[in-house]
């Protein structure tokens, strides 16, 4: 569980800092949504960006929680009005990140977690490079990736086949990311993702309160 010592404020306090944008990408089934969910359960200073999608809802998904499920005309309107921070077509469906909730969370000093593909990560990197931290999640083997998609049992066989066929092309983008996690043991992957988040929060450029802390430190008698 997150403690105040890990929240990267001055000793003993929680202090305003610049929120960061944490992107998790992976081929479908490698485990990024599972890692994202656990990260947020452990830490109240990070919120999930809920994307819009034209994909059909899976049985376990809740509208407004996992995605905002919308139709193509509504998606096209959001794009045309500039309401999306980034967007992409993935596995034959359209996805996008609503801009307003991200801006609001960052302004409140919260971190934002994005479960988006490499095309979206690329667009955010161009728009807001200083705020972005990118993690790519790899499966331990391609066989295990297929097994996880089967075990998840939420997609039709043809959808699973399409996702597996796309996996190799997605994996080729691993070099664009700051960190790569090979998600073999889930608990180990979670601990590594948390370690990345804590360290990135402590980067000097994000700990804006340090200026006044050091100034005060040096005036101490
Ligand atoms: P993604 O979001 O990358 O498509 P999910 O998070 O939905 O993938 O994970 C796909 C399936 O694999 C889920 O059933 C999840 O419970 C399982 N899973 C995730 N990480 C692991 C792991 N380290 N070991 C075994 N199964 C895992
Ligand atoms: P799924 O259909 O399995 O939920 O997601 C399929 C792929 O679309 C995943 O790689 C996921 O990260 C990506 N994705 C989900 N939402 C967005 C989004 O808003 N933008 C982009 N670019 N990709 C997204």
mmCIF file of C-alpha atoms and ligand atoms in Angstrom:
data_model
loop_
_atom_site.group_PDB
_atom_site.id
_atom_site.type_symbol
_atom_site.label_atom_id
_atom_site.label_comp_id
_atom_site.label_asym_id
_atom_site.label_seq_id
_atom_site.Cartn_x
_atom_site.Cartn_y
_atom_site.Cartn_z
ATOM 1 C CA UNK A 1 0.000 0.000 0.000
ATOM 2 C CA UNK A 2 1.101 3.534 -0.784
ATOM 3 C CA UNK A 3 2.471 5.408 2.259
ATOM 4 C CA UNK A 4 2.980 9.164 2.692
ATOM 5 C CA UNK A 5 6.740 8.609 2.313
ATOM 6 C CA UNK A 6 6.078 7.396 -1.241
ATOM 7 C CA UNK A 7 3.886 10.312 -2.258
ATOM 8 C CA UNK A 8 6.958 12.428 -2.980
ATOM 9 C CA UNK A 9 6.117 15.535 -0.924
ATOM 10 C CA UNK A 10 8.366 17.230 1.633
ATOM 11 C CA UNK A 11 9.182 14.963 4.624
ATOM 12 C CA UNK A 12 5.960 14.148 6.475
ATOM 13 C CA UNK A 13 3.589 15.958 4.108
ATOM 14 C CA UNK A 14 1.896 15.485 0.822
ATOM 15 C CA UNK A 15 2.643 18.373 -1.449
ATOM 16 C CA UNK A 16 1.526 19.604 -4.841
ATOM 17 C CA UNK A 17 3.558 18.244 -7.699
ATOM 18 C CA UNK A 18 3.159 17.948 -11.407
ATOM 19 C CA UNK A 19 1.019 14.877 -12.219
ATOM 20 C CA UNK A 20 2.461 12.353 -14.667
ATOM 21 C CA UNK A 21 0.893 10.336 -17.449
ATOM 22 C CA UNK A 22 1.649 6.617 -17.181
ATOM 23 C CA UNK A 23 1.018 4.660 -20.371
ATOM 24 C CA UNK A 24 0.755 0.864 -20.321
ATOM 25 C CA UNK A 25 0.777 -0.831 -23.723
ATOM 26 C CA UNK A 26 1.055 -4.481 -24.738
ATOM 27 C CA UNK A 27 -0.214 -6.996 -27.223
ATOM 28 C CA UNK A 28 -3.739 -8.007 -26.234
ATOM 29 C CA UNK A 29 -3.710 -10.542 -23.387
ATOM 30 C CA UNK A 30 -0.232 -9.771 -21.973
ATOM 31 C CA UNK A 31 -1.793 -8.385 -18.798
ATOM 32 C CA UNK A 32 -1.758 -4.582 -18.953
ATOM 33 C CA UNK A 33 -5.361 -4.141 -17.730
ATOM 34 C CA UNK A 34 -4.701 -6.475 -14.802
ATOM 35 C CA UNK A 35 -1.561 -4.543 -13.842
ATOM 36 C CA UNK A 36 -3.403 -1.226 -14.255
ATOM 37 C CA UNK A 37 -6.263 -2.354 -12.014
ATOM 38 C CA UNK A 38 -3.926 -3.461 -9.218
ATOM 39 C CA UNK A 39 -1.842 -0.278 -9.445
ATOM 40 C CA UNK A 40 -4.960 1.805 -8.885
ATOM 41 C CA UNK A 41 -6.189 -0.361 -6.015
ATOM 42 C CA UNK A 42 -2.859 0.188 -4.256
ATOM 43 C CA UNK A 43 -2.601 3.899 -4.841
ATOM 44 C CA UNK A 44 -5.203 6.623 -4.630
ATOM 45 C CA UNK A 45 -3.103 9.286 -6.376
ATOM 46 C CA UNK A 46 -3.480 7.670 -9.784
ATOM 47 C CA UNK A 47 -6.687 7.554 -11.827
ATOM 48 C CA UNK A 48 -7.526 5.628 -14.968
ATOM 49 C CA UNK A 49 -8.270 7.439 -18.192
ATOM 50 C CA UNK A 50 -11.499 5.829 -19.427
ATOM 51 C CA UNK A 51 -11.359 5.640 -23.217
ATOM 52 C CA UNK A 52 -14.220 5.774 -25.681
ATOM 53 C CA UNK A 53 -14.560 2.831 -28.043
ATOM 54 C CA UNK A 54 -16.805 1.624 -30.831
ATOM 55 C CA UNK A 55 -16.043 -2.003 -29.834
ATOM 56 C CA UNK A 56 -18.882 -4.061 -28.363
ATOM 57 C CA UNK A 57 -18.926 -4.449 -24.569
ATOM 58 C CA UNK A 58 -17.460 -7.683 -23.150
ATOM 59 C CA UNK A 59 -19.647 -9.546 -20.626
ATOM 60 C CA UNK A 60 -17.528 -8.433 -17.649
ATOM 61 C CA UNK A 61 -17.246 -4.791 -18.722
ATOM 62 C CA UNK A 62 -19.233 -1.868 -17.296
ATOM 63 C CA UNK A 63 -20.038 1.178 -19.414
ATOM 64 C CA UNK A 64 -18.307 4.256 -17.952
ATOM 65 C CA UNK A 65 -15.880 2.148 -15.884
ATOM 66 C CA UNK A 66 -13.883 0.094 -18.391
ATOM 67 C CA UNK A 67 -14.821 2.154 -21.452
ATOM 68 C CA UNK A 68 -17.448 4.580 -22.643
ATOM 69 C CA UNK A 69 -19.089 2.430 -25.311
ATOM 70 C CA UNK A 70 -20.223 4.710 -28.127
ATOM 71 C CA UNK A 71 -21.302 4.343 -31.754
ATOM 72 C CA UNK A 72 -19.326 5.458 -34.805
ATOM 73 C CA UNK A 73 -21.168 8.799 -35.359
ATOM 74 C CA UNK A 74 -20.600 9.822 -31.712
ATOM 75 C CA UNK A 75 -16.912 8.857 -32.018
ATOM 76 C CA UNK A 76 -16.537 10.839 -35.259
ATOM 77 C CA UNK A 77 -18.145 13.890 -33.594
ATOM 78 C CA UNK A 78 -15.703 13.739 -30.656
ATOM 79 C CA UNK A 79 -12.751 13.590 -33.053
ATOM 80 C CA UNK A 80 -14.037 16.467 -35.176
ATOM 81 C CA UNK A 81 -14.712 18.660 -32.105
ATOM 82 C CA UNK A 82 -11.164 18.109 -30.800
ATOM 83 C CA UNK A 83 -12.467 16.304 -27.696
ATOM 84 C CA UNK A 84 -9.901 13.493 -27.962
ATOM 85 C CA UNK A 85 -6.307 13.720 -26.760
ATOM 86 C CA UNK A 86 -5.367 10.851 -29.084
ATOM 87 C CA UNK A 87 -7.185 8.227 -31.108
ATOM 88 C CA UNK A 88 -6.481 5.106 -33.135
ATOM 89 C CA UNK A 89 -8.022 2.143 -34.863
ATOM 90 C CA UNK A 90 -6.971 -1.096 -33.159
ATOM 91 C CA UNK A 91 -8.059 -4.627 -34.173
ATOM 92 C CA UNK A 92 -10.746 -3.103 -36.416
ATOM 93 C CA UNK A 93 -12.373 -0.891 -33.732
ATOM 94 C CA UNK A 94 -11.976 2.808 -32.952
ATOM 95 C CA UNK A 95 -10.594 3.982 -29.601
ATOM 96 C CA UNK A 96 -9.797 7.393 -28.161
ATOM 97 C CA UNK A 97 -8.869 9.241 -24.965
ATOM 98 C CA UNK A 98 -11.294 12.002 -23.862
ATOM 99 C CA UNK A 99 -9.217 15.122 -23.267
ATOM 100 C CA UNK A 100 -11.171 16.954 -20.524
ATOM 101 C CA UNK A 101 -10.917 14.362 -17.687
ATOM 102 C CA UNK A 102 -7.155 14.029 -18.247
ATOM 103 C CA UNK A 103 -6.610 17.783 -18.045
ATOM 104 C CA UNK A 104 -8.757 17.979 -14.896
ATOM 105 C CA UNK A 105 -6.889 15.141 -13.124
ATOM 106 C CA UNK A 106 -3.448 16.541 -13.979
ATOM 107 C CA UNK A 107 -4.491 20.001 -12.765
ATOM 108 C CA UNK A 108 -5.521 18.416 -9.440
ATOM 109 C CA UNK A 109 -2.023 16.914 -9.081
ATOM 110 C CA UNK A 110 -3.184 13.364 -9.817
ATOM 111 C CA UNK A 111 -1.365 10.923 -12.056
ATOM 112 C CA UNK A 112 -3.259 9.434 -14.976
ATOM 113 C CA UNK A 113 -2.951 5.848 -16.166
ATOM 114 C CA UNK A 114 -3.570 5.068 -19.850
ATOM 115 C CA UNK A 115 -4.262 1.609 -21.267
ATOM 116 C CA UNK A 116 -3.651 2.592 -24.894
ATOM 117 C CA UNK A 117 -1.753 1.152 -27.849
ATOM 118 C CA UNK A 118 1.547 2.318 -29.375
ATOM 119 C CA UNK A 119 -0.222 4.646 -31.848
ATOM 120 C CA UNK A 120 -1.881 6.511 -28.958
ATOM 121 C CA UNK A 121 1.346 6.529 -26.926
ATOM 122 C CA UNK A 122 3.117 8.082 -29.918
ATOM 123 C CA UNK A 123 0.546 10.885 -30.196
ATOM 124 C CA UNK A 124 0.698 11.687 -26.467
ATOM 125 C CA UNK A 125 4.519 11.642 -26.627
ATOM 126 C CA UNK A 126 4.410 14.329 -29.307
ATOM 127 C CA UNK A 127 1.836 16.469 -27.472
ATOM 128 C CA UNK A 128 3.113 16.222 -23.858
ATOM 129 C CA UNK A 129 6.604 14.644 -23.817
ATOM 130 C CA UNK A 130 7.655 15.943 -20.386
ATOM 131 C CA UNK A 131 4.648 14.411 -18.585
ATOM 132 C CA UNK A 132 4.791 10.982 -20.153
ATOM 133 C CA UNK A 133 6.170 7.675 -18.802
ATOM 134 C CA UNK A 134 5.749 4.664 -21.077
ATOM 135 C CA UNK A 135 5.753 1.009 -20.002
ATOM 136 C CA UNK A 136 5.483 -1.865 -22.482
ATOM 137 C CA UNK A 137 4.230 -5.202 -21.144
ATOM 138 C CA UNK A 138 5.481 -8.379 -22.838
ATOM 139 C CA UNK A 139 4.206 -11.921 -22.295
ATOM 140 C CA UNK A 140 6.857 -14.478 -21.214
ATOM 141 C CA UNK A 141 6.134 -16.555 -24.373
ATOM 142 C CA UNK A 142 3.784 -16.321 -27.369
ATOM 143 C CA UNK A 143 2.264 -19.623 -26.245
ATOM 144 C CA UNK A 144 1.380 -18.100 -22.865
ATOM 145 C CA UNK A 145 -0.084 -15.030 -24.612
ATOM 146 C CA UNK A 146 -2.457 -17.308 -26.561
ATOM 147 C CA UNK A 147 -3.304 -19.220 -23.381
ATOM 148 C CA UNK A 148 -4.165 -15.993 -21.520
ATOM 149 C CA UNK A 149 -6.446 -14.808 -24.304
ATOM 150 C CA UNK A 150 -8.201 -18.212 -24.215
ATOM 151 C CA UNK A 151 -8.427 -18.208 -20.411
ATOM 152 C CA UNK A 152 -9.856 -14.690 -20.357
ATOM 153 C CA UNK A 153 -12.671 -16.227 -22.421
ATOM 154 C CA UNK A 154 -14.322 -12.906 -23.188
ATOM 155 C CA UNK A 155 -13.710 -12.689 -26.929
ATOM 156 C CA UNK A 156 -14.996 -14.856 -29.781
ATOM 157 C CA UNK A 157 -12.465 -17.303 -31.346
ATOM 158 C CA UNK A 158 -12.149 -15.170 -34.515
ATOM 159 C CA UNK A 159 -11.483 -12.056 -32.380
ATOM 160 C CA UNK A 160 -8.794 -13.922 -30.403
ATOM 161 C CA UNK A 161 -7.193 -15.113 -33.664
ATOM 162 C CA UNK A 162 -7.091 -11.547 -35.012
ATOM 163 C CA UNK A 163 -5.520 -10.231 -31.795
ATOM 164 C CA UNK A 164 -2.858 -12.944 -31.832
ATOM 165 C CA UNK A 165 -2.095 -12.221 -35.482
ATOM 166 C CA UNK A 166 -1.609 -8.517 -34.589
ATOM 167 C CA UNK A 167 0.560 -9.269 -31.539
ATOM 168 C CA UNK A 168 3.852 -9.576 -33.410
ATOM 169 C CA UNK A 169 3.435 -6.207 -35.137
ATOM 170 C CA UNK A 170 2.616 -4.550 -31.791
ATOM 171 C CA UNK A 171 5.604 -6.110 -30.023
ATOM 172 C CA UNK A 172 7.912 -4.542 -32.636
ATOM 173 C CA UNK A 173 7.212 -1.141 -31.012
ATOM 174 C CA UNK A 174 8.805 -2.125 -27.668
ATOM 175 C CA UNK A 175 11.823 0.144 -28.229
ATOM 176 C CA UNK A 176 9.646 3.284 -28.121
ATOM 177 C CA UNK A 177 8.963 2.716 -24.415
ATOM 178 C CA UNK A 178 10.895 3.864 -21.327
ATOM 179 C CA UNK A 179 10.429 0.557 -19.484
ATOM 180 C CA UNK A 180 9.663 -3.012 -20.519
ATOM 181 C CA UNK A 181 8.028 -5.499 -18.120
ATOM 182 C CA UNK A 182 7.996 -9.202 -18.940
ATOM 183 C CA UNK A 183 4.789 -10.212 -17.192
ATOM 184 C CA UNK A 184 5.531 -13.738 -16.029
ATOM 185 C CA UNK A 185 4.684 -13.664 -12.329
ATOM 186 C CA UNK A 186 1.920 -11.117 -11.743
ATOM 187 C CA UNK A 187 3.030 -10.103 -8.233
ATOM 188 C CA UNK A 188 6.581 -9.373 -9.473
ATOM 189 C CA UNK A 189 5.239 -7.317 -12.382
ATOM 190 C CA UNK A 190 3.055 -5.302 -10.024
ATOM 191 C CA UNK A 191 5.965 -4.544 -7.726
ATOM 192 C CA UNK A 192 8.058 -3.425 -10.691
ATOM 193 C CA UNK A 193 5.284 -1.189 -12.042
ATOM 194 C CA UNK A 194 4.913 0.394 -8.603
ATOM 195 C CA UNK A 195 8.657 0.943 -8.341
ATOM 196 C CA UNK A 196 8.607 2.742 -11.705
ATOM 197 C CA UNK A 197 5.697 4.938 -10.609
ATOM 198 C CA UNK A 198 7.337 5.913 -7.304
ATOM 199 C CA UNK A 199 10.691 6.689 -8.896
ATOM 200 C CA UNK A 200 9.147 8.732 -11.707
ATOM 201 C CA UNK A 201 7.176 10.781 -9.152
ATOM 202 C CA UNK A 202 10.438 11.695 -7.447
ATOM 203 C CA UNK A 203 12.091 13.085 -10.585
ATOM 204 C CA UNK A 204 13.433 16.529 -9.853
ATOM 205 C CA UNK A 205 11.420 18.213 -12.606
ATOM 206 C CA UNK A 206 8.171 16.887 -11.103
ATOM 207 C CA UNK A 207 8.928 17.720 -7.459
ATOM 208 C CA UNK A 208 8.269 21.433 -7.857
ATOM 209 C CA UNK A 209 8.141 21.970 -4.060
ATOM 210 C CA UNK A 210 11.908 21.261 -3.834
ATOM 211 C CA UNK A 211 12.813 24.855 -4.791
ATOM 212 C CA UNK A 212 11.178 26.327 -1.674
ATOM 213 C CA UNK A 213 12.254 23.378 0.507
ATOM 214 C CA UNK A 214 15.939 23.898 -0.325
ATOM 215 C CA UNK A 215 15.597 27.675 0.023
ATOM 216 C CA UNK A 216 14.189 27.251 3.524
ATOM 217 C CA UNK A 217 16.783 24.594 4.358
ATOM 218 C CA UNK A 218 19.563 27.023 3.547
ATOM 219 C CA UNK A 219 18.130 29.857 5.640
ATOM 220 C CA UNK A 220 18.065 27.634 8.737
ATOM 221 C CA UNK A 221 20.347 28.930 11.451
HETATM 222 P P1 LIG B 1 -4.596 -7.081 -21.626
HETATM 223 O O1 LIG B 1 -5.238 -5.954 -20.872
HETATM 224 O O2 LIG B 1 -3.133 -6.849 -21.859
HETATM 225 O O3 LIG B 1 -5.333 -7.452 -22.870
HETATM 226 P P2 LIG B 1 -5.501 -8.697 -19.360
HETATM 227 O O4 LIG B 1 -5.023 -7.857 -18.220
HETATM 228 O O5 LIG B 1 -6.963 -8.717 -19.665
HETATM 229 O O6 LIG B 1 -4.661 -8.388 -20.689
HETATM 230 O O7 LIG B 1 -4.983 -10.194 -19.082
HETATM 231 C C1 LIG B 1 -5.323 -11.280 -19.936
HETATM 232 C C2 LIG B 1 -5.570 -12.533 -19.061
HETATM 233 O O8 LIG B 1 -4.332 -12.961 -18.492
HETATM 234 C C3 LIG B 1 -6.522 -12.275 -17.894
HETATM 235 O O9 LIG B 1 -7.353 -13.404 -17.722
HETATM 236 C C4 LIG B 1 -5.571 -12.086 -16.690
HETATM 237 O O10 LIG B 1 -6.187 -12.493 -15.489
HETATM 238 C C5 LIG B 1 -4.423 -13.015 -17.061
HETATM 239 N N1 LIG B 1 -3.091 -12.584 -16.545
HETATM 240 C C6 LIG B 1 -2.578 -11.332 -16.458
HETATM 241 N N2 LIG B 1 -1.315 -11.351 -15.972
HETATM 242 C C7 LIG B 1 -1.026 -12.661 -15.734
HETATM 243 C C8 LIG B 1 0.141 -13.334 -15.209
HETATM 244 N N3 LIG B 1 1.243 -12.692 -14.848
HETATM 245 N N4 LIG B 1 0.081 -14.681 -15.123
HETATM 246 C C9 LIG B 1 -1.035 -15.361 -15.506
HETATM 247 N N5 LIG B 1 -2.156 -14.793 -15.997
HETATM 248 C C10 LIG B 1 -2.156 -13.449 -16.115
HETATM 249 P P1 LIG B 2 -9.353 -3.987 -25.858
HETATM 250 O O1 LIG B 2 -10.337 -4.067 -26.978
HETATM 251 O O2 LIG B 2 -8.676 -5.312 -25.577
HETATM 252 O O3 LIG B 2 -9.914 -3.373 -24.611
HETATM 253 O O4 LIG B 2 -8.193 -3.000 -26.346
HETATM 254 C C1 LIG B 2 -7.546 -3.244 -27.567
HETATM 255 C C2 LIG B 2 -6.355 -2.330 -27.707
HETATM 256 O O5 LIG B 2 -6.782 -0.980 -27.807
HETATM 257 C C3 LIG B 2 -5.387 -2.397 -26.521
HETATM 258 O O6 LIG B 2 -4.066 -2.403 -27.065
HETATM 259 C C4 LIG B 2 -5.659 -1.111 -25.793
HETATM 260 O O7 LIG B 2 -4.521 -0.668 -25.081
HETATM 261 C C5 LIG B 2 -6.000 -0.190 -26.948
HETATM 262 N N1 LIG B 2 -6.759 0.986 -26.506
HETATM 263 C C6 LIG B 2 -7.750 1.057 -25.593
HETATM 264 N N2 LIG B 2 -8.187 2.318 -25.455
HETATM 265 C C7 LIG B 2 -7.450 3.071 -26.285
HETATM 266 C C8 LIG B 2 -7.409 4.471 -26.579
HETATM 267 O O8 LIG B 2 -8.137 5.294 -26.046
HETATM 268 N N3 LIG B 2 -6.499 4.873 -27.495
HETATM 269 C C9 LIG B 2 -5.650 4.006 -28.122
HETATM 270 N N4 LIG B 2 -4.778 4.517 -28.990
HETATM 271 N N5 LIG B 2 -5.656 2.688 -27.865
HETATM 272 C C10 LIG B 2 -6.547 2.221 -26.970
#
